[in-house]
Amino acid sequence: MQFLAFLLSLSTVTASGLCPVLGPVFPPVKSLHDATTLHTAFNKTQLQLDDAFRTGNSSKGPISPNRTYSLEIFSASDAKPLFEYHHRGANLVNTTGPIGGDSVYRVGSFTKLLTIYLLLLEAGDGILHEPVTKYLPELKGKDDWDEMTVGALASHLGGLAADCKSLDYMDATEGSPGGLSPDGGFPQLPKNEQSPCVFNETHCSRAEVLKAVRARPRTYLPYTTPAYSNTGFVLLGMILETVAGKSYEDVLQSALVEPLHLKGTTSSIPKSVAGGVIISDPTSSGWYADFRGITAMGGAFSSTHDLATIGRSILASSLLPSNTTRAWLKPATFTSSLTGGVGMPWEIYRASLDAKNNRVVDIYTKGGEVGVYTAILALMPDYDVGFAVAMASEVGETPYPLNDLIVETLLPALEEVGREQAHARFAGTYTATNINSTITLSTSPGKSGLKIDRWISNSTNDIVKAFGDPEDFRAYFTNVESEDGKEVHWRANSGFTDGGEGNGPFTSCQTWLNVDRPTWGLYGLDDFTFHLGKDGKVDRLEVKALKVVLEKQ
């Protein structure tokens, strides 16, 4: 086995704590209704939420007991909710009956996620690379519109004005968005600078909206920096209607509501307030706020059951090709925060489960606010799990303290369930029958992946040392498997960082550079292929680079 020692010597990694690849470190969790660890976490969450609404405070900040609140935690592999929580606020005076998963809230800018989902369903992800002017020819020849892509609009990278209309529905005075007025020291606006479309009062035609878009100055050149833009999604709504040949509401109905059997999701004001969560009265709460002409940016209504169903369909790729989903659940750009990114139109938050060992979980969310309503859908692709929140409270209150509370308890529990399930299936000793080769795998609470405790290959026992610190040498789950699902691939790696000790920008996790290295022939030495028997249990481990198959003992 001298050739093996030579191959391993080519690796120049320096181990410095665990450093797993980005993404799931164990297979997606299954059968979560039977997971004791998760039930314990849910019991803790129940107590924390009860205490927060009882006392008006939580470990993450103040919580108003007056807010009406709905939460559903869900898994892509189970149609039943994993956990639900509903609180009826004291100021909910115009809603009869209990608050539940089918209670309807306004969801504001969550509508932007629906808009992108509908575009992908109607046109595929190829449309994201096409020029906007293909669908909105009225914008040709102006500034750099001929170079602007649909994807730039979808990821808030178009450098467009935030709004193409006056959007202050609480005090919508023409020419004075946000309640600003000449009485407050602002100059009188000439007629050609006043928006012809004032939210909740007047509505613009397509031609008027496009004229307003052309008139507004750019904030940045395209692809410079993310700058939140309702304008971009008004245009995406027009593109969707052009592609589909029908109204936004009709596309929503045929592409999502009907296939997913959604009960409370609409893009226009429901004909009845029955089932709606109404604080004070429908007008002052924002329930009747009219988004005609700009629906695609924030006009939808939904429930936590429906939000969870939509989230489940995304995670499970039940309506889209799985490759499209994987591409969609990726960042398009960073923000100035070390823990935040932007997708299409995801608001991405990076949670650190273990900062010392570089275990990062990306949470793909889309929130929305309108009037007294706030909503958020959060997806965690590492576990195929998500949660949906909808809330009605005083203007300015958000669910984010409670979201932090949920994530703080939920993520470690999901990680532990993933470890427990992986240990039951994959951990153990694997031995070859024809040569002296043995691999022993285990897991440890709080540690990522399968630890390679022992690896003897044809009587050579220095393989683990050659990869770096033996404590850091682990195998991580990949989503590569054979067509029949009987072969499941993991990749072994010894986590490392560049630049030695410290916390500078060049000491970041560099494990991704070492995947599939070193190789022998067609195969990477890090490729661990587990074979499943007829009962679905692991019975063999194959290291194809070494031409060896080991039986599970």
XYZ file of C-alpha atoms in Angstrom:
553
model
C 0.000 0.000 0.000
C 2.889 2.418 -0.612
C 0.876 4.135 -3.370
C -1.790 4.954 -0.793
C 0.696 6.628 1.521
C 1.995 8.620 -1.453
C -1.523 9.774 -2.415
C -2.291 10.869 1.099
C 0.957 12.814 1.300
C -0.344 15.039 -1.511
C -2.954 16.439 0.835
C -1.765 19.682 2.451
C -4.673 20.252 4.809
C -4.099 21.557 8.296
C -6.723 20.542 10.791
C -8.014 23.164 13.203
C -11.266 22.094 14.806
C -14.182 20.541 12.976
C -14.968 22.232 9.710
C -17.821 20.444 7.897
C -18.872 21.268 4.376
C -21.831 23.624 4.064
C -25.182 21.878 4.106
C -26.597 18.834 5.869
C -24.064 16.789 7.818
C -26.532 13.927 8.338
C -29.373 12.637 6.126
C -32.653 14.601 6.356
C -34.518 13.712 9.502
C -37.488 11.352 9.155
C -40.341 10.063 11.333
C -40.145 13.179 13.459
C -43.441 12.503 15.210
C -41.652 9.599 16.915
C -38.509 11.521 17.883
C -38.314 11.909 21.666
C -35.614 14.571 21.412
C -37.878 16.717 19.254
C -40.871 16.263 21.553
C -38.734 17.539 24.416
C -37.831 20.610 22.344
C -41.478 21.250 21.485
C -42.475 21.000 25.137
C -39.831 23.596 25.944
C -41.082 25.850 23.135
C -44.649 25.526 24.397
C -43.597 26.627 27.879
C -41.502 29.498 26.533
C -44.332 30.837 24.376
C -46.880 30.463 27.169
C -44.594 32.359 29.529
C -43.861 35.074 26.947
C -47.537 35.828 26.337
C -48.350 35.609 30.052
C -45.588 37.954 31.206
C -45.163 40.136 28.130
C -41.477 39.294 27.967
C -39.067 36.624 26.748
C -35.336 35.955 26.722
C -35.264 37.527 23.244
C -37.224 40.682 24.046
C -40.677 42.019 24.999
C -43.787 40.263 23.664
C -47.182 41.977 23.689
C -49.917 39.705 25.121
C -52.332 41.592 22.843
C -50.902 40.116 19.674
C -52.744 37.286 17.960
C -50.194 34.713 16.927
C -50.094 31.472 14.937
C -47.164 29.102 14.499
C -46.762 25.828 12.635
C -43.580 23.758 12.441
C -43.581 21.243 9.602
C -41.544 18.599 7.809
C -41.353 17.944 4.075
C -41.854 14.240 4.732
C -45.072 14.501 6.765
C -48.382 16.144 5.881
C -49.268 16.592 9.563
C -47.856 19.546 11.500
C -45.010 18.669 13.841
C -46.051 21.407 16.254
C -48.680 24.149 16.383
C -49.202 27.094 18.673
C -51.959 29.729 18.581
C -52.596 32.695 20.854
C -55.677 34.892 20.746
C -54.802 38.494 21.566
C -56.936 40.562 23.935
C -57.621 43.198 21.270
C -59.035 40.743 18.734
C -62.574 42.122 18.872
C -63.913 41.479 15.394
C -63.071 37.793 15.041
C -65.292 35.053 16.360
C -64.305 31.466 17.039
C -60.926 30.037 17.981
C -57.621 30.982 16.344
C -56.123 28.054 14.463
C -54.103 26.933 11.495
C -56.821 27.952 9.033
C -57.250 31.478 10.442
C -56.524 33.963 7.652
C -53.990 36.783 7.999
C -52.596 39.291 5.553
C -49.069 38.186 4.683
C -47.718 41.338 3.009
C -44.405 40.908 1.206
C -44.487 37.140 1.599
C -46.401 37.596 -1.665
C -43.011 38.200 -3.313
C -42.147 34.552 -2.667
C -45.406 33.498 -4.312
C -44.494 35.668 -7.313
C -41.140 33.926 -7.823
C -42.671 30.493 -7.214
C -45.324 31.187 -9.846
C -42.717 32.438 -12.335
C -40.688 29.250 -11.876
C -43.810 27.122 -12.297
C -44.954 28.966 -15.404
C -41.631 29.549 -17.158
C -38.880 27.534 -15.477
C -35.693 28.977 -14.037
C -34.361 29.913 -17.477
C -36.475 33.069 -17.359
C -34.294 34.415 -14.554
C -31.455 34.926 -17.035
C -33.565 36.651 -19.667
C -33.730 40.430 -20.174
C -36.644 42.269 -18.620
C -37.254 44.076 -21.920
C -38.196 40.784 -23.582
C -41.417 40.956 -21.576
C -41.651 44.706 -20.957
C -40.549 46.222 -24.289
C -41.736 49.639 -23.133
C -38.502 49.887 -21.124
C -36.154 49.379 -24.087
C -33.570 52.054 -24.764
C -33.800 53.662 -21.309
C -30.723 53.663 -19.039
C -29.446 50.051 -18.813
C -32.809 48.323 -19.050
C -31.631 46.274 -22.028
C -29.071 44.601 -19.727
C -31.401 44.124 -16.748
C -32.401 40.500 -16.152
C -35.486 39.043 -14.512
C -33.168 37.491 -11.907
C -31.799 40.917 -10.958
C -35.322 42.062 -10.120
C -36.037 38.839 -8.226
C -32.966 39.245 -5.983
C -33.318 43.002 -5.310
C -30.157 43.595 -7.369
C -31.757 45.780 -10.018
C -30.849 49.082 -8.388
C -34.463 50.191 -8.778
C -36.419 52.703 -6.741
C -37.976 51.193 -3.631
C -41.513 52.109 -4.711
C -43.173 53.308 -7.868
C -46.256 54.503 -6.016
C -47.027 56.379 -2.857
C -47.402 53.486 -0.420
C -48.371 55.070 2.881
C -51.868 53.684 3.214
C -52.270 55.144 6.700
C -51.969 58.700 5.393
C -51.999 58.499 1.614
C -51.915 62.133 0.555
C -51.034 62.591 -3.093
C -47.498 63.866 -3.486
C -46.670 63.322 0.184
C -45.677 59.690 0.783
C -45.010 58.680 4.356
C -47.110 61.512 5.747
C -44.495 64.088 4.688
C -45.972 67.412 3.574
C -45.095 71.047 2.796
C -46.388 71.868 6.279
C -43.423 69.913 7.620
C -40.912 71.986 5.695
C -40.880 70.083 2.399
C -41.246 71.988 -0.877
C -44.395 71.793 -2.969
C -44.046 69.146 -5.645
C -44.703 70.094 -9.258
C -47.374 68.004 -10.975
C -44.837 66.031 -13.026
C -43.146 64.794 -9.808
C -46.323 63.656 -8.085
C -47.166 59.991 -8.310
C -50.340 59.406 -10.327
C -50.884 56.283 -8.203
C -51.550 56.759 -4.511
C -51.932 53.513 -2.602
C -55.504 52.725 -1.549
C -56.834 55.788 -3.412
C -55.945 55.678 -7.091
C -54.668 52.830 -9.255
C -52.387 53.004 -12.239
C -52.536 51.234 -15.556
C -49.548 49.233 -16.782
C -48.512 52.180 -18.952
C -48.619 54.592 -16.004
C -46.592 52.278 -13.775
C -43.924 51.813 -16.446
C -43.807 55.561 -17.013
C -43.264 56.086 -13.283
C -40.541 53.409 -13.257
C -38.705 55.128 -16.093
C -38.940 58.491 -14.354
C -37.528 57.390 -10.986
C -33.730 57.649 -10.528
C -31.748 54.462 -10.004
C -30.353 53.702 -6.569
C -27.394 51.704 -7.928
C -26.287 50.113 -11.163
C -27.605 46.538 -11.513
C -25.785 43.851 -9.514
C -24.006 46.391 -7.289
C -25.660 45.756 -3.923
C -29.028 44.470 -2.718
C -31.533 47.281 -2.187
C -35.082 46.205 -1.321
C -37.411 47.136 -4.147
C -41.182 46.771 -4.312
C -40.904 48.280 -7.788
C -39.018 45.243 -9.048
C -41.798 42.925 -7.930
C -44.518 45.076 -9.475
C -42.631 44.536 -12.743
C -42.229 40.803 -12.032
C -46.004 40.584 -11.596
C -46.427 42.122 -15.050
C -43.883 39.667 -16.483
C -45.741 36.752 -14.875
C -49.049 37.859 -16.391
C -47.363 38.262 -19.790
C -45.825 34.772 -19.629
C -48.991 33.090 -18.356
C -51.443 35.067 -20.466
C -53.780 35.574 -17.526
C -54.156 37.586 -14.332
C -51.985 37.135 -11.251
C -54.966 35.851 -9.301
C -55.805 33.271 -11.972
C -52.182 32.049 -12.109
C -52.095 31.724 -8.327
C -55.324 29.755 -8.354
C -54.324 27.297 -11.092
C -50.619 26.862 -10.247
C -50.658 26.757 -6.443
C -54.065 26.977 -4.761
C -55.634 24.073 -6.651
C -52.649 21.666 -6.790
C -51.838 22.193 -3.103
C -55.487 22.386 -1.951
C -54.904 25.698 -0.182
C -57.924 26.964 1.736
C -57.175 30.545 2.683
C -54.642 31.838 0.164
C -55.784 34.612 -2.170
C -54.151 37.550 -3.905
C -57.138 39.836 -3.448
C -59.274 40.920 -0.511
C -61.538 38.016 0.533
C -65.235 38.579 -0.100
C -65.961 37.827 3.555
C -64.131 38.545 6.801
C -65.299 35.178 8.178
C -62.208 33.257 9.244
C -60.110 36.404 9.056
C -58.044 37.723 11.942
C -59.316 41.296 12.407
C -57.966 43.648 15.061
C -60.203 46.683 15.810
C -61.843 46.986 12.385
C -61.040 45.822 8.823
C -60.131 49.304 7.580
C -57.734 50.524 10.253
C -56.138 47.084 10.587
C -55.133 47.088 6.921
C -57.402 44.171 6.005
C -59.079 46.288 3.324
C -55.840 47.820 2.001
C -56.193 47.562 -1.778
C -53.175 46.285 -3.725
C -54.797 46.389 -7.165
C -52.084 46.725 -9.806
C -49.266 45.946 -7.366
C -50.467 42.601 -5.982
C -47.219 40.806 -6.822
C -45.291 42.782 -4.222
C -47.517 42.294 -1.185
C -51.244 41.791 -1.614
C -51.813 38.175 -0.550
C -53.764 36.616 2.326
C -52.987 33.196 3.804
C -52.970 30.978 6.915
C -50.200 29.138 8.704
C -51.560 25.818 7.408
C -51.317 27.155 3.855
C -47.897 28.721 4.404
C -46.654 25.396 5.771
C -48.137 23.548 2.793
C -46.370 25.923 0.408
C -43.106 25.494 2.319
C -43.475 21.720 2.336
C -44.020 21.701 -1.444
C -40.803 23.681 -1.951
C -38.676 21.472 0.287
C -40.111 18.308 -1.258
C -39.938 19.630 -4.860
C -43.478 18.375 -5.340
C -44.233 20.987 -8.040
C -40.790 21.976 -9.327
C -37.892 19.844 -10.613
C -35.515 19.114 -7.746
C -32.618 20.767 -9.572
C -34.648 23.975 -9.867
C -35.385 23.851 -6.147
C -31.730 23.353 -5.253
C -30.754 26.332 -7.404
C -33.562 28.441 -5.930
C -32.535 27.701 -2.332
C -29.212 29.475 -2.760
C -28.083 33.039 -2.044
C -27.833 35.556 -4.866
C -25.789 38.067 -2.887
C -24.542 38.998 0.560
C -25.666 41.852 2.760
C -23.361 43.882 4.984
C -24.151 41.444 7.800
C -21.892 38.449 8.384
C -24.996 36.389 9.109
C -27.287 37.504 6.284
C -27.802 37.018 2.568
C -30.415 37.616 -0.116
C -31.935 35.132 -2.547
C -34.846 35.224 -4.982
C -36.410 36.754 -2.920
C -35.172 34.902 0.165
C -34.036 36.735 3.270
C -31.329 34.346 4.438
C -30.161 34.093 8.021
C -27.123 32.066 9.071
C -27.433 30.331 12.422
C -24.324 28.999 14.145
C -24.969 25.749 15.964
C -21.344 25.493 17.006
C -19.126 28.490 16.205
C -15.954 26.725 17.365
C -16.554 23.841 14.976
C -17.964 25.876 12.087
C -21.407 24.262 11.992
C -23.574 26.773 10.161
C -27.238 26.280 9.207
C -28.773 28.556 6.580
C -32.412 29.515 7.125
C -34.266 30.649 3.990
C -37.093 32.990 4.911
C -39.529 35.437 3.416
C -41.325 37.809 5.688
C -44.045 40.348 5.095
C -45.733 43.221 6.872
C -48.826 45.244 6.066
C -50.924 47.193 8.548
C -51.098 45.240 11.809
C -50.117 41.994 10.074
C -46.781 40.223 9.952
C -45.969 36.816 8.476
C -42.894 34.733 7.795
C -42.093 31.404 6.192
C -38.748 29.886 7.211
C -37.197 26.857 5.483
C -34.219 24.840 6.737
C -33.134 22.647 3.804
C -30.479 20.910 5.946
C -33.323 19.111 7.727
C -36.211 19.420 5.227
C -38.051 21.229 8.026
C -39.549 24.710 8.280
C -41.932 26.879 10.224
C -44.639 29.396 9.400
C -45.667 32.328 11.571
C -48.538 34.788 11.150
C -49.355 37.579 13.557
C -51.735 40.492 14.050
C -50.677 43.117 16.562
C -49.869 46.795 16.927
C -48.120 48.412 13.963
C -44.369 48.056 14.375
C -44.399 44.855 16.440
C -42.643 41.915 14.835
C -42.475 38.161 15.486
C -38.696 38.109 15.298
C -38.007 37.714 19.056
C -40.250 34.651 19.031
C -38.612 33.400 15.832
C -35.233 33.539 17.581
C -36.742 31.688 20.520
C -38.033 28.933 18.218
C -34.777 28.551 16.289
C -32.657 28.497 19.445
C -34.509 25.394 20.650
C -35.436 23.767 17.336
C -32.091 23.665 15.500
C -30.073 21.782 18.147
C -32.923 19.304 18.526
C -33.106 18.665 14.768
C -29.333 18.242 14.616
C -29.440 15.739 17.467
C -32.285 13.771 15.892
C -30.293 13.667 12.656
C -27.279 12.349 14.563
C -29.358 9.745 16.406
C -30.924 8.489 13.196
C -27.603 8.432 11.348
C -25.949 6.577 14.220
C -28.638 3.908 14.178
C -28.229 3.340 10.440
C -24.568 3.926 9.625
C -22.393 3.686 12.754
C -20.599 0.445 13.485
C -17.668 -1.674 12.331
C -17.279 -2.751 8.706
C -14.842 -5.562 7.827
C -13.659 -7.046 4.539
C -13.795 -10.811 4.197
C -10.858 -11.266 1.825
C -8.192 -8.825 3.125
C -7.243 -7.174 6.435
C -9.405 -4.055 6.041
C -11.645 -2.561 8.742
C -13.454 0.745 9.199
C -15.174 1.743 12.447
C -17.619 4.668 12.438
C -19.346 6.427 15.327
C -21.127 9.667 16.194
C -20.910 11.987 19.182
C -23.559 14.385 20.535
C -22.808 17.910 19.397
C -20.388 16.792 16.667
C -21.059 16.742 12.928
C -20.877 13.684 10.708
C -19.627 10.133 11.228
C -16.294 9.980 13.045
C -13.833 7.563 11.492
C -12.430 5.956 14.620
C -10.400 3.289 12.878
C -9.405 2.642 9.283
C -7.162 -0.281 8.441
C -6.727 -0.880 4.726
C -4.968 -4.073 3.688
C -3.023 -4.047 6.979
C -2.121 -0.322 6.675
C -3.321 1.583 9.743
C -1.962 5.108 9.177
C -4.718 6.297 6.861
C -6.593 8.385 9.410
C -3.387 10.164 10.494
C -2.588 11.018 6.896
C -5.795 13.040 6.654
C -4.852 15.255 9.608
C -6.034 15.276 13.200
C -7.807 11.922 13.759
C -10.401 13.649 15.929
C -11.444 15.812 12.977
C -11.586 13.063 10.347
C -15.259 12.508 9.614
C -17.634 11.476 6.856
C -20.455 13.817 5.863
C -23.726 13.023 4.145
C -24.183 13.907 0.474
C -27.368 13.753 -1.567
C -25.790 11.533 -4.229
C -27.283 8.075 -4.533
C -27.893 5.416 -7.171
C -31.064 5.445 -9.263
C -32.603 2.663 -7.214
C -31.618 4.342 -3.931
C -29.604 1.322 -2.830
C -26.249 3.126 -2.862
C -25.823 6.194 -0.643
C -22.655 8.286 -0.813
C -20.898 10.124 2.009
C -17.646 12.087 1.741
C -14.872 11.857 4.312
C -12.918 14.990 5.186
C -10.623 16.419 7.809
C -11.837 19.941 8.504
C -9.280 22.686 8.178
C -8.859 26.431 8.048
C -6.279 28.541 6.256
C -3.985 30.931 8.057
C -3.574 29.063 11.326
C -5.116 30.342 14.518
C -7.106 33.555 14.803
C -10.335 35.033 13.542
C -9.235 37.063 10.527
C -10.879 36.831 7.089
C -8.291 34.315 5.879
C -8.902 31.844 8.686
C -12.250 30.770 7.241
C -13.423 27.202 6.796
C -11.742 25.728 3.702
C -13.043 22.152 3.706
C -14.825 22.667 0.391
C -11.412 22.840 -1.327
C -10.612 19.267 -0.313
C -13.714 17.373 -1.477
C -12.847 14.451 -3.791
C -9.130 14.673 -2.978
C -6.934 12.680 -3.253
C -8.148 10.357 -6.003
C -7.073 6.992 -7.349
C -8.336 6.424 -10.856
C -11.955 7.472 -11.183
C -12.703 7.680 -7.485
C -11.898 9.945 -4.595
C -10.470 8.247 -1.552
C -13.031 10.205 0.473
C -15.995 8.513 -1.249
C -17.731 6.173 1.190
C -20.532 4.267 -0.540
C -23.049 2.604 1.763
C -25.131 -0.229 0.307
C -28.659 -0.833 1.531
C -30.183 -4.301 1.754
C -33.739 -5.326 0.911
C -34.935 -4.147 4.318
C -33.460 -0.684 3.740
C -30.772 -1.186 6.380
C -27.087 -0.620 5.676
C -25.259 -3.918 5.169
C -22.035 -2.961 3.329
C -19.564 -0.093 2.964
C -17.561 0.258 -0.233
C -14.450 2.396 -0.765
C -14.287 2.297 -4.546
C -10.857 3.931 -4.797
C -9.408 0.976 -2.880
C -11.536 -1.646 -4.642
C -12.737 -2.933 -1.282
C -16.170 -3.862 0.098
C -16.618 -4.201 3.838
C -19.492 -6.019 5.516
C -21.262 -4.435 8.479
C -20.699 -6.507 11.612
